[in-house]
PDB file of C-alpha atoms and ligand atoms in Angstrom:
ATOM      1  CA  UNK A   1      66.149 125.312 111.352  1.00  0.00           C
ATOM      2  CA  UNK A   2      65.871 124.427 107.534  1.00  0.00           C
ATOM      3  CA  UNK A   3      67.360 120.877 106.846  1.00  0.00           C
ATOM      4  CA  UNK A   4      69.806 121.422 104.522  1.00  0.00           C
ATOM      5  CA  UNK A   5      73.126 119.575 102.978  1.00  0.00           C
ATOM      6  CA  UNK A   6      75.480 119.318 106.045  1.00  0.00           C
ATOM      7  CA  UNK A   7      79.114 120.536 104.049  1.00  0.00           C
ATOM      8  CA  UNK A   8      82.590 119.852 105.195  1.00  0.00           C
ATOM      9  CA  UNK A   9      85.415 121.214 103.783  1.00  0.00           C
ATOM     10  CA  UNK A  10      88.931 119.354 104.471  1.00  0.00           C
ATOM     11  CA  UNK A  11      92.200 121.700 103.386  1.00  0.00           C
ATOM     12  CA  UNK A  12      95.834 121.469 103.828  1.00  0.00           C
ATOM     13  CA  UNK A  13      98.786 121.301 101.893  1.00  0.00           C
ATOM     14  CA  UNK A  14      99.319 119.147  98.544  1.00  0.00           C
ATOM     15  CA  UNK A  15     100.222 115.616 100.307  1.00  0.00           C
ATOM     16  CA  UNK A  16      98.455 116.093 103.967  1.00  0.00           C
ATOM     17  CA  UNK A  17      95.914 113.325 103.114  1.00  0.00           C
ATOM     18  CA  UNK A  18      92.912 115.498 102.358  1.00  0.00           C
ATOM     19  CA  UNK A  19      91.702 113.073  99.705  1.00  0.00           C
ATOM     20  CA  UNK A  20      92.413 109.962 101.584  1.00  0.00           C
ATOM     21  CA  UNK A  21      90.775 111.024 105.004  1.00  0.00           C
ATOM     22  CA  UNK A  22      87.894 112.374 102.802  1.00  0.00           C
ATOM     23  CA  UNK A  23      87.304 108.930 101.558  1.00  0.00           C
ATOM     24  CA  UNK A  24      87.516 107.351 104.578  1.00  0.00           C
ATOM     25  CA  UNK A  25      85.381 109.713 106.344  1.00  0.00           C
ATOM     26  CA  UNK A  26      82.814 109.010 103.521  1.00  0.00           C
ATOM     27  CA  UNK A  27      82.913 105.718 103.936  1.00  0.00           C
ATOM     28  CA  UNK A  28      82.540 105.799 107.509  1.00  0.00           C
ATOM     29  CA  UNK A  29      79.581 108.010 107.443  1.00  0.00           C
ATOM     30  CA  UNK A  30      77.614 106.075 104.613  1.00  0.00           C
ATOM     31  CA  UNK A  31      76.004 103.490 106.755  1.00  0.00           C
ATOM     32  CA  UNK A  32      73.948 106.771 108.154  1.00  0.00           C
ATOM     33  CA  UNK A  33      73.691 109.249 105.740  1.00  0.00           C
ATOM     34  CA  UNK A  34      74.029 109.850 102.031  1.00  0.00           C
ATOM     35  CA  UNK A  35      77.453 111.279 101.202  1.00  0.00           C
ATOM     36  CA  UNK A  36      79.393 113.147  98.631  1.00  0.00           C
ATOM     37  CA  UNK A  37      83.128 113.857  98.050  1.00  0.00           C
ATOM     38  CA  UNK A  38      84.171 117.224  96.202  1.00  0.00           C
ATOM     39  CA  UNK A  39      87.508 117.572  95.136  1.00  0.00           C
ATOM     40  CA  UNK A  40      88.409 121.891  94.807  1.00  0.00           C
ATOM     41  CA  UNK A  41      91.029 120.416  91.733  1.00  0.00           C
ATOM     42  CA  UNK A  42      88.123 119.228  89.433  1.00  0.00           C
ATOM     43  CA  UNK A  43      87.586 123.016  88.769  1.00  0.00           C
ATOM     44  CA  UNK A  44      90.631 124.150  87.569  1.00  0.00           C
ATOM     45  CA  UNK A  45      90.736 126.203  84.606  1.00  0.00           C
ATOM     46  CA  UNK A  46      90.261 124.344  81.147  1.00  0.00           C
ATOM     47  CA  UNK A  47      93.343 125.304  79.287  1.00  0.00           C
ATOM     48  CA  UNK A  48      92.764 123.824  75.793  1.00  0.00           C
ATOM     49  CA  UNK A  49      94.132 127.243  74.247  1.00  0.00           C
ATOM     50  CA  UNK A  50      97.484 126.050  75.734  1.00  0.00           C
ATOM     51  CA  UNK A  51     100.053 123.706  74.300  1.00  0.00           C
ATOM     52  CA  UNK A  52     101.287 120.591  76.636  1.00  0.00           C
ATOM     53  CA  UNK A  53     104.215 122.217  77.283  1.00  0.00           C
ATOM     54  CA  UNK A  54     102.744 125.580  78.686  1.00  0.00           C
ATOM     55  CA  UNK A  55     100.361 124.188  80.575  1.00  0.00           C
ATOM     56  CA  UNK A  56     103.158 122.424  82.401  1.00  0.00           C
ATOM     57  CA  UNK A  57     104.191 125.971  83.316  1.00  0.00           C
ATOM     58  CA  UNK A  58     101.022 127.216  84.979  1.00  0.00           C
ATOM     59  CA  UNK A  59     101.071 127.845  88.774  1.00  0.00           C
ATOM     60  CA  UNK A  60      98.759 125.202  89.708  1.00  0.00           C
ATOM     61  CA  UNK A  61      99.135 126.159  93.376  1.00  0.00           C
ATOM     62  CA  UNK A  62      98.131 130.278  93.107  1.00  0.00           C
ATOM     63  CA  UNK A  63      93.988 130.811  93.742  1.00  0.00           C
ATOM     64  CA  UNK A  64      93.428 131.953  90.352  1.00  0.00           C
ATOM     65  CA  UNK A  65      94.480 128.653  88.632  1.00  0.00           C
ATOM     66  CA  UNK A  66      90.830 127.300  89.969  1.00  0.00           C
ATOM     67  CA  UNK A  67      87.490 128.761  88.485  1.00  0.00           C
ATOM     68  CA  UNK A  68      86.204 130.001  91.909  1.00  0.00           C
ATOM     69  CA  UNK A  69      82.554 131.142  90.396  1.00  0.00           C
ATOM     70  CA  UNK A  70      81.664 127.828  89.101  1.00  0.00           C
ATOM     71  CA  UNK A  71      83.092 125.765  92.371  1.00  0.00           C
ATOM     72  CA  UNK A  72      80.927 127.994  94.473  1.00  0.00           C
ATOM     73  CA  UNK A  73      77.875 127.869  92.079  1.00  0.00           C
ATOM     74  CA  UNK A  74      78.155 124.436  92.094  1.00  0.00           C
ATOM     75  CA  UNK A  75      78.243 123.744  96.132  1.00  0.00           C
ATOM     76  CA  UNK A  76      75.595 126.576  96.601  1.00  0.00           C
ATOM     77  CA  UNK A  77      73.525 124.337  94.327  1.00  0.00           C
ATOM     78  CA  UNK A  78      74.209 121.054  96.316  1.00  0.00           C
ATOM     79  CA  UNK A  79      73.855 122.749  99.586  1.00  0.00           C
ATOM     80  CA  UNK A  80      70.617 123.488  98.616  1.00  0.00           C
ATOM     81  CA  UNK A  81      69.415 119.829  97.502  1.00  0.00           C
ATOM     82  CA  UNK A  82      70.469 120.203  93.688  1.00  0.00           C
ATOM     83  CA  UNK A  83      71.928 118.122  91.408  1.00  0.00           C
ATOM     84  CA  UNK A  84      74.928 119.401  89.392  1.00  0.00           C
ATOM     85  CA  UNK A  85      77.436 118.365  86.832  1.00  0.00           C
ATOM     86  CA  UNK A  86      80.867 118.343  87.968  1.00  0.00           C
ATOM     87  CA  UNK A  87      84.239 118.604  85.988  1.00  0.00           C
ATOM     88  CA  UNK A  88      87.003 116.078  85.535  1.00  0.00           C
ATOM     89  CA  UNK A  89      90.587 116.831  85.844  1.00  0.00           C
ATOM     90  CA  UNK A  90      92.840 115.051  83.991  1.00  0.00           C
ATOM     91  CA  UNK A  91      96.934 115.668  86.172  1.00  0.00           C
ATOM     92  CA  UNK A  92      98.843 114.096  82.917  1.00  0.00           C
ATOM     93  CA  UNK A  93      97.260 116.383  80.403  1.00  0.00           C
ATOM     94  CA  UNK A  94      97.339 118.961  83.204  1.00  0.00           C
ATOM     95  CA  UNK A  95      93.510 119.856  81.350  1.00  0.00           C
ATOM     96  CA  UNK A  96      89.650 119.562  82.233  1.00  0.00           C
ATOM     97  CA  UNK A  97      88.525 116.544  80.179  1.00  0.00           C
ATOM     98  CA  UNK A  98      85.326 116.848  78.327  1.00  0.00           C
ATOM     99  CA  UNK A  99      83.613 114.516  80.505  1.00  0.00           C
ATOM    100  CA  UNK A 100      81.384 115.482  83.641  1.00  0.00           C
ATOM    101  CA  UNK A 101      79.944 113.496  86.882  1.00  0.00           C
ATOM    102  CA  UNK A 102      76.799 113.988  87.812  1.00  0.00           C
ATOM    103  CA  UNK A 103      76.724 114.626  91.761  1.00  0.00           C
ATOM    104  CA  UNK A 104      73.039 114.194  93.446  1.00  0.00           C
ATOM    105  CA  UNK A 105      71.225 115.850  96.376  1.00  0.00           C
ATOM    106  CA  UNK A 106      73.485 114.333  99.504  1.00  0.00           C
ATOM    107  CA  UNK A 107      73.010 114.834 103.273  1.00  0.00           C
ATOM    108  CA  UNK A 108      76.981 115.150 103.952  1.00  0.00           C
ATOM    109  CA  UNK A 109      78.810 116.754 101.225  1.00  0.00           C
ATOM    110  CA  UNK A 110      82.826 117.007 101.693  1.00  0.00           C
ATOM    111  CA  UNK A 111      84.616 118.852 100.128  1.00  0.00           C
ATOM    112  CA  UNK A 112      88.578 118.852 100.133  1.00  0.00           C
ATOM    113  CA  UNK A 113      91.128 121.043  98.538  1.00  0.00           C
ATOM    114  CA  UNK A 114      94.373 122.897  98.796  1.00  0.00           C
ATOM    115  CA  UNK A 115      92.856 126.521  98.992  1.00  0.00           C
ATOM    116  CA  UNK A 116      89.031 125.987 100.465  1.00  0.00           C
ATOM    117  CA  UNK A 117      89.912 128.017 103.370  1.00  0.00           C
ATOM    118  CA  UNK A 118      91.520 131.201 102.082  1.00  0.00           C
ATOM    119  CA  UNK A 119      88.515 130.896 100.074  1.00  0.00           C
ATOM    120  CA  UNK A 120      85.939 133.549 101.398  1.00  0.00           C
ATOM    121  CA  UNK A 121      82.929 132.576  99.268  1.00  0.00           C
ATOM    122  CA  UNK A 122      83.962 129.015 100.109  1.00  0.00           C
ATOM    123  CA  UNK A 123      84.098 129.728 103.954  1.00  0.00           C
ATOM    124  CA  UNK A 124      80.435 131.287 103.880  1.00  0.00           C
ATOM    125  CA  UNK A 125      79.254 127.985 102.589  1.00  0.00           C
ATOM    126  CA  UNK A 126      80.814 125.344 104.955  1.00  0.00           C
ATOM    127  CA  UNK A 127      79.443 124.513 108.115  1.00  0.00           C
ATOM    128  CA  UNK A 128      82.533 122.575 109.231  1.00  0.00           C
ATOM    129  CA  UNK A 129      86.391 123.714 107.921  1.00  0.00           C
ATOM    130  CA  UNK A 130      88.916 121.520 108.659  1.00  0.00           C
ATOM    131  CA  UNK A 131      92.643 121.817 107.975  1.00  0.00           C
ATOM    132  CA  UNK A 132      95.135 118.698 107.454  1.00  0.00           C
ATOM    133  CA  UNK A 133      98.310 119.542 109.418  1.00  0.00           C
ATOM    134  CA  UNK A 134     101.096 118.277 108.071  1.00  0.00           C
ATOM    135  CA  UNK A 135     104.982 119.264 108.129  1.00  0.00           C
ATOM    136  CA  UNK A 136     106.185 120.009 104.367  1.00  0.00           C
ATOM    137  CA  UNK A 137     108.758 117.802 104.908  1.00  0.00           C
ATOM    138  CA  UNK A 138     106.424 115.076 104.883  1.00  0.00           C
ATOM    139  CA  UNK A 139     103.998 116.277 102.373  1.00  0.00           C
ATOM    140  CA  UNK A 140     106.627 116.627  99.907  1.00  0.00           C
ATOM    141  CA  UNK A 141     107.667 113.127 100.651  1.00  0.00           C
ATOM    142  CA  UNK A 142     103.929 111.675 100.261  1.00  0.00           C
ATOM    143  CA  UNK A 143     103.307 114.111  97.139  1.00  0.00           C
ATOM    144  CA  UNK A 144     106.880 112.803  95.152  1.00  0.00           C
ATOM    145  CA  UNK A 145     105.388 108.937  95.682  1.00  0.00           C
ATOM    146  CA  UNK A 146     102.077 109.452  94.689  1.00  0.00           C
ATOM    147  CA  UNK A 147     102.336 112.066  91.538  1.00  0.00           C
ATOM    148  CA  UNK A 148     105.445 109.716  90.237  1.00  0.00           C
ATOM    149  CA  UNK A 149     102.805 106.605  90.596  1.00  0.00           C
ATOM    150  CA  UNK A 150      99.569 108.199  89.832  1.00  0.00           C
ATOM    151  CA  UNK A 151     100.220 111.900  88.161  1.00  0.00           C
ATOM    152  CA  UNK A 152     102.363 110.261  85.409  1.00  0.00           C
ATOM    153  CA  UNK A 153     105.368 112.978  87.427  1.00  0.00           C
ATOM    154  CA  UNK A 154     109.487 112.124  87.519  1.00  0.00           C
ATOM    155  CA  UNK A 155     110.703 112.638  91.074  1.00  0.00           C
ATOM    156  CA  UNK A 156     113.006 115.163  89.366  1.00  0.00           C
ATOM    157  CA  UNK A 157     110.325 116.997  87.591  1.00  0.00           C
ATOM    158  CA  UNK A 158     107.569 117.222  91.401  1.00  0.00           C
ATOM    159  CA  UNK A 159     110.535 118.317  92.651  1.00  0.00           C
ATOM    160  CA  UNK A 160     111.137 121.374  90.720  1.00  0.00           C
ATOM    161  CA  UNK A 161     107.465 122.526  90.468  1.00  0.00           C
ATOM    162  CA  UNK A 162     107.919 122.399  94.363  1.00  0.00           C
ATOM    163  CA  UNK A 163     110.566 124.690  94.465  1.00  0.00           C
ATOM    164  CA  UNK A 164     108.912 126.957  92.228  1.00  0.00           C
ATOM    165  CA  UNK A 165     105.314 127.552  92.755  1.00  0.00           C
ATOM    166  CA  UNK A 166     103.661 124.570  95.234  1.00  0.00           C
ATOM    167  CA  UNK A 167     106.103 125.390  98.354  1.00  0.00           C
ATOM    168  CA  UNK A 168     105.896 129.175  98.018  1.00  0.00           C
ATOM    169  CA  UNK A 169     102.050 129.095  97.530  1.00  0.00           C
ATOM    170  CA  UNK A 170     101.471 126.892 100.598  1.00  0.00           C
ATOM    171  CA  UNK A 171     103.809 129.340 102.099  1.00  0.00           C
ATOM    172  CA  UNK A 172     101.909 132.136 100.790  1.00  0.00           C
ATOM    173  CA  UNK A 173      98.186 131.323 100.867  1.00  0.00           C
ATOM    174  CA  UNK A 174      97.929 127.550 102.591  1.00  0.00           C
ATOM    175  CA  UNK A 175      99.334 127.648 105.615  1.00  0.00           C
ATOM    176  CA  UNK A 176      97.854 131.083 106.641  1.00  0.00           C
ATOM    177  CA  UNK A 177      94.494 129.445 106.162  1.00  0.00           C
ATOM    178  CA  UNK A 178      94.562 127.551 108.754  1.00  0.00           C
ATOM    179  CA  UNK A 179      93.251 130.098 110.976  1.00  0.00           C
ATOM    180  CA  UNK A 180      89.722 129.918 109.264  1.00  0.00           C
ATOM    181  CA  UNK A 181      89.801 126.162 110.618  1.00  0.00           C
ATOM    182  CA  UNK A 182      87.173 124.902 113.184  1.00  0.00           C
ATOM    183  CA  UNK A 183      89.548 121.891 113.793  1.00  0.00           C
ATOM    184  CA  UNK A 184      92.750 121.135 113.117  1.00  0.00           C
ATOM    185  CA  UNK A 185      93.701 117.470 112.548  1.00  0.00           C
ATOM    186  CA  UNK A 186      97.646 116.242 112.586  1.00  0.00           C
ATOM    187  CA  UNK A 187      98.714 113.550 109.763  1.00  0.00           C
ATOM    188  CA  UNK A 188     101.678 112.492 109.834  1.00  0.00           C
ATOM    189  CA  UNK A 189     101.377 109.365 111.736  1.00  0.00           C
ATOM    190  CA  UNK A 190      99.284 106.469 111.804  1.00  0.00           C
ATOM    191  CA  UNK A 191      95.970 107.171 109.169  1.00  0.00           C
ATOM    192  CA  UNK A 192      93.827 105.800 111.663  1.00  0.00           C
ATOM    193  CA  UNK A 193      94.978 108.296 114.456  1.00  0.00           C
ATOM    194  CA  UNK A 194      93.209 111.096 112.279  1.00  0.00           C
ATOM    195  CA  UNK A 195      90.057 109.591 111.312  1.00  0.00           C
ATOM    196  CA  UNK A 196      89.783 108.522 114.508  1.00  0.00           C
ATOM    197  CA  UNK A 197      90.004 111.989 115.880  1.00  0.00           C
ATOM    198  CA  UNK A 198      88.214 113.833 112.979  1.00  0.00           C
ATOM    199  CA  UNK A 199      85.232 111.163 113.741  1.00  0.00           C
ATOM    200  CA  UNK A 200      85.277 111.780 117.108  1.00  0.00           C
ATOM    201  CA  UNK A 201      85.560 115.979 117.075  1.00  0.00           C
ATOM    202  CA  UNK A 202      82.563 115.330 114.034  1.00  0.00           C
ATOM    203  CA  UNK A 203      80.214 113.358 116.556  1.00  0.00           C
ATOM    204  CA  UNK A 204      80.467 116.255 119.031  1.00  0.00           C
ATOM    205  CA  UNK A 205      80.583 119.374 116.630  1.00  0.00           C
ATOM    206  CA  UNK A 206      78.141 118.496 114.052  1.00  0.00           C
ATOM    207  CA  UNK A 207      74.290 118.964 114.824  1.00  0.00           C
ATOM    208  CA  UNK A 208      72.768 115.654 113.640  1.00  0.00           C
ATOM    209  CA  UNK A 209      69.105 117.335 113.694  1.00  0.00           C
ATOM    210  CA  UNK A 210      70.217 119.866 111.116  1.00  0.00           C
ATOM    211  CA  UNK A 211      70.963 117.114 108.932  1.00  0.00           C
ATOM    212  CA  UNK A 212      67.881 116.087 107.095  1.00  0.00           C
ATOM    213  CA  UNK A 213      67.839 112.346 108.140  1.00  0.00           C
ATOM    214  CA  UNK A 214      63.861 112.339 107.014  1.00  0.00           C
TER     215      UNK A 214
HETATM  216  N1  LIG B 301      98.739 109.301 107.493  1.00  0.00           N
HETATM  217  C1  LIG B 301      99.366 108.936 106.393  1.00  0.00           C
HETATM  218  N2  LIG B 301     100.516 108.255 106.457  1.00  0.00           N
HETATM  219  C2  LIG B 301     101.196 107.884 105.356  1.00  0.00           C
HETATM  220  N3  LIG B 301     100.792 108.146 104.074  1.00  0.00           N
HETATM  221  C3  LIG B 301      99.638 108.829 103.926  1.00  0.00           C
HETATM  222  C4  LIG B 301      98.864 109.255 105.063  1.00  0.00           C
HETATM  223  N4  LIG B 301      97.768 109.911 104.580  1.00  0.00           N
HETATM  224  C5  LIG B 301      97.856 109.888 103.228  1.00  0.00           C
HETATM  225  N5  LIG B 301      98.969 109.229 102.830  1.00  0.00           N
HETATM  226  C6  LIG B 301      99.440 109.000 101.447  1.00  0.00           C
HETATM  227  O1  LIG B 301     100.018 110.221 100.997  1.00  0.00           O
HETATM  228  C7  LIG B 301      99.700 110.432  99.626  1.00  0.00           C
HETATM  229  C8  LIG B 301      98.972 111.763  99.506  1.00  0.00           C
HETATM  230  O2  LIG B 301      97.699 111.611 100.120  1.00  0.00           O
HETATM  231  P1  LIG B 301      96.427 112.330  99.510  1.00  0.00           P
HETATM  232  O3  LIG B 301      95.247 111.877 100.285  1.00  0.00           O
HETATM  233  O4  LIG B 301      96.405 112.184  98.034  1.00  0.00           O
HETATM  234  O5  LIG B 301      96.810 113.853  99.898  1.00  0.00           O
HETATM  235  P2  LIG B 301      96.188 115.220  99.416  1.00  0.00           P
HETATM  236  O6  LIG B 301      94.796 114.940  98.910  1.00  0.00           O
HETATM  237  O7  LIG B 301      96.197 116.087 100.642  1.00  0.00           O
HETATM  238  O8  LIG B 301      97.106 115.747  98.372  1.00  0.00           O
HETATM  239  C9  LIG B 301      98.870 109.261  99.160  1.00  0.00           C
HETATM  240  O9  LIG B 301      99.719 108.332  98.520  1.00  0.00           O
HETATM  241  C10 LIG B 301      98.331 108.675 100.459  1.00  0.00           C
HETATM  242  O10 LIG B 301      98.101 107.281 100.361  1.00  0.00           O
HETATM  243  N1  LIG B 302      97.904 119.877  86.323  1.00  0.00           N
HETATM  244  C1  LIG B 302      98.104 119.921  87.642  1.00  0.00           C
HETATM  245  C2  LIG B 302      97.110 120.319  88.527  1.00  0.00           C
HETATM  246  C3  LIG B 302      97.384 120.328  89.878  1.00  0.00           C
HETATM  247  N2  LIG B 302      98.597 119.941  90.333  1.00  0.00           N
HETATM  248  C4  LIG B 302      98.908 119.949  91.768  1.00  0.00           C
HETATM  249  O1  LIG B 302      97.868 119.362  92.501  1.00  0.00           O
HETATM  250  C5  LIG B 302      97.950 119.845  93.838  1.00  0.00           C
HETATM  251  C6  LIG B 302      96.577 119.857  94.478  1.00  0.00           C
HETATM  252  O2  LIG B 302      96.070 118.547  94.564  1.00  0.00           O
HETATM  253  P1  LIG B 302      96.377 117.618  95.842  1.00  0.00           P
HETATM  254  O3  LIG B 302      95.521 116.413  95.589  1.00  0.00           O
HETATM  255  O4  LIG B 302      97.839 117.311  95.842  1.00  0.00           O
HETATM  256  O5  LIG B 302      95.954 118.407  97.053  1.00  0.00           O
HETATM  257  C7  LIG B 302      98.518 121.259  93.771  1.00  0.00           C
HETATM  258  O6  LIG B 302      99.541 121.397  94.732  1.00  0.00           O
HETATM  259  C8  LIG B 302      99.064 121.341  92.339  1.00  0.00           C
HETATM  260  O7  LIG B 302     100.433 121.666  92.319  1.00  0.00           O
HETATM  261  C9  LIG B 302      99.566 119.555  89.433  1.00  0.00           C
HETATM  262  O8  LIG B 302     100.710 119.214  89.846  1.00  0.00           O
HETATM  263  N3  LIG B 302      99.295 119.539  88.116  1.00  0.00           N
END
């Protein structure tokens, strides 16, 4: 078997803890192997044609707000031992920024992201899916903490975007992903429960000799 990039994709709704468990799944593989973390949001569209106040109408949470063909291009490319420049989102000026990361070869590459799994050119690429489970109860909760501290959101203002587009999206196209999963992980206890059991599941589904430890 060729020894390629090993990728993991983490989904689930907006709040589930994709980002966080992503981290701390990178950090627990590092001492082994050379990691990466993808987040599916640096790709949204670049909306410079827009004014502020229109782009804080766009459905952020519908597939098409994300350019697909250059998030695939770009893990095809890493998959295959490439480096490549990644975008950077900026939440407050709801806007790609100008700048770019560079991301190098890796031997683990995760990727995390609201719609990876309804994704089909997404799903051809990832050797592991995994989907956050969450009630939106709690997401919502999470979410209205953390885009009011870090987003530069009100409480008032998460709330209605909610009610408009992010609830009937997950409705629509999140939570029927779920069946593309290879594991599903529950998170809405203890953080430690889940990476405990996503490192566990990982050390008996993923085939160490594919990954090129060489
Ligand atoms: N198991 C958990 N229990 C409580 N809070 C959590 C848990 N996992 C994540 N969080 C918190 O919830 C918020 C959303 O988590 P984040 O990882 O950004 O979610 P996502 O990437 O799925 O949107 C963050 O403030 C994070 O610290
Ligand atoms: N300008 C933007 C862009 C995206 N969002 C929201 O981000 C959510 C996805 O990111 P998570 O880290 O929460 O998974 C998605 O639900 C979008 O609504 C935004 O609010 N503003």
């Amino acid at each position: 078997m060729d020894k390629q990039t090993f990728v993991i994709a983490i989904a689930g709704a907006s709040g589930s803890g994709k980002s966080s468990l992503a981290h701390r799944l990178e950090q627990e593989l590092q001492p082994w192997f050379s990691v990466s973390v993808l987040n599916e949001d640096a790709y949204y569209r670049k909306q410079d044609g827009l004014t502020l106040s229109e782009r804080k109408q766009t459905n952020y949470d519908h597939p098409n707000a994300i350019e697909e063909s250059l998030l695939v291009e770009q893990l095809q490319e890493l998959k295959a031992g490439k480096s490549v420049s990644v975008p950077v989102y900026d939440y407050t000026t709801h806007d790609r920024s100008d700048a770019t990361v560079e991301v190098g070869p890796c031997q683990i590459l995760i990727v995390e992201g609201i719609l990876l799994l309804h994704r089909e050119a997404v799903r051809e690429i990832v050797d592991l899916a995994v989907y956050i489970d969450v009630p939106e109860s709690v997401c919502l909760e999470r979410r209205i903490k953390r885009d009011v501290a870090q987003r530069g959101r009100t409480r008032e203002s998460v709330l209605a975007q909610y009610e408009k587009t992010v609830g009937p999206m997950y409705r629509q196209f999140v939570a029927p992903s779920k069946i593309y999963a290879d594991l599903v992980v529950e998170n809405d206890s203890n953080r430690e429960t889940a990476i405990e059991r996503l490192l566990g599941e990982l050390r008996s589904r993923i085939d160490m000799d594919h990954v090129d430890v060489g």
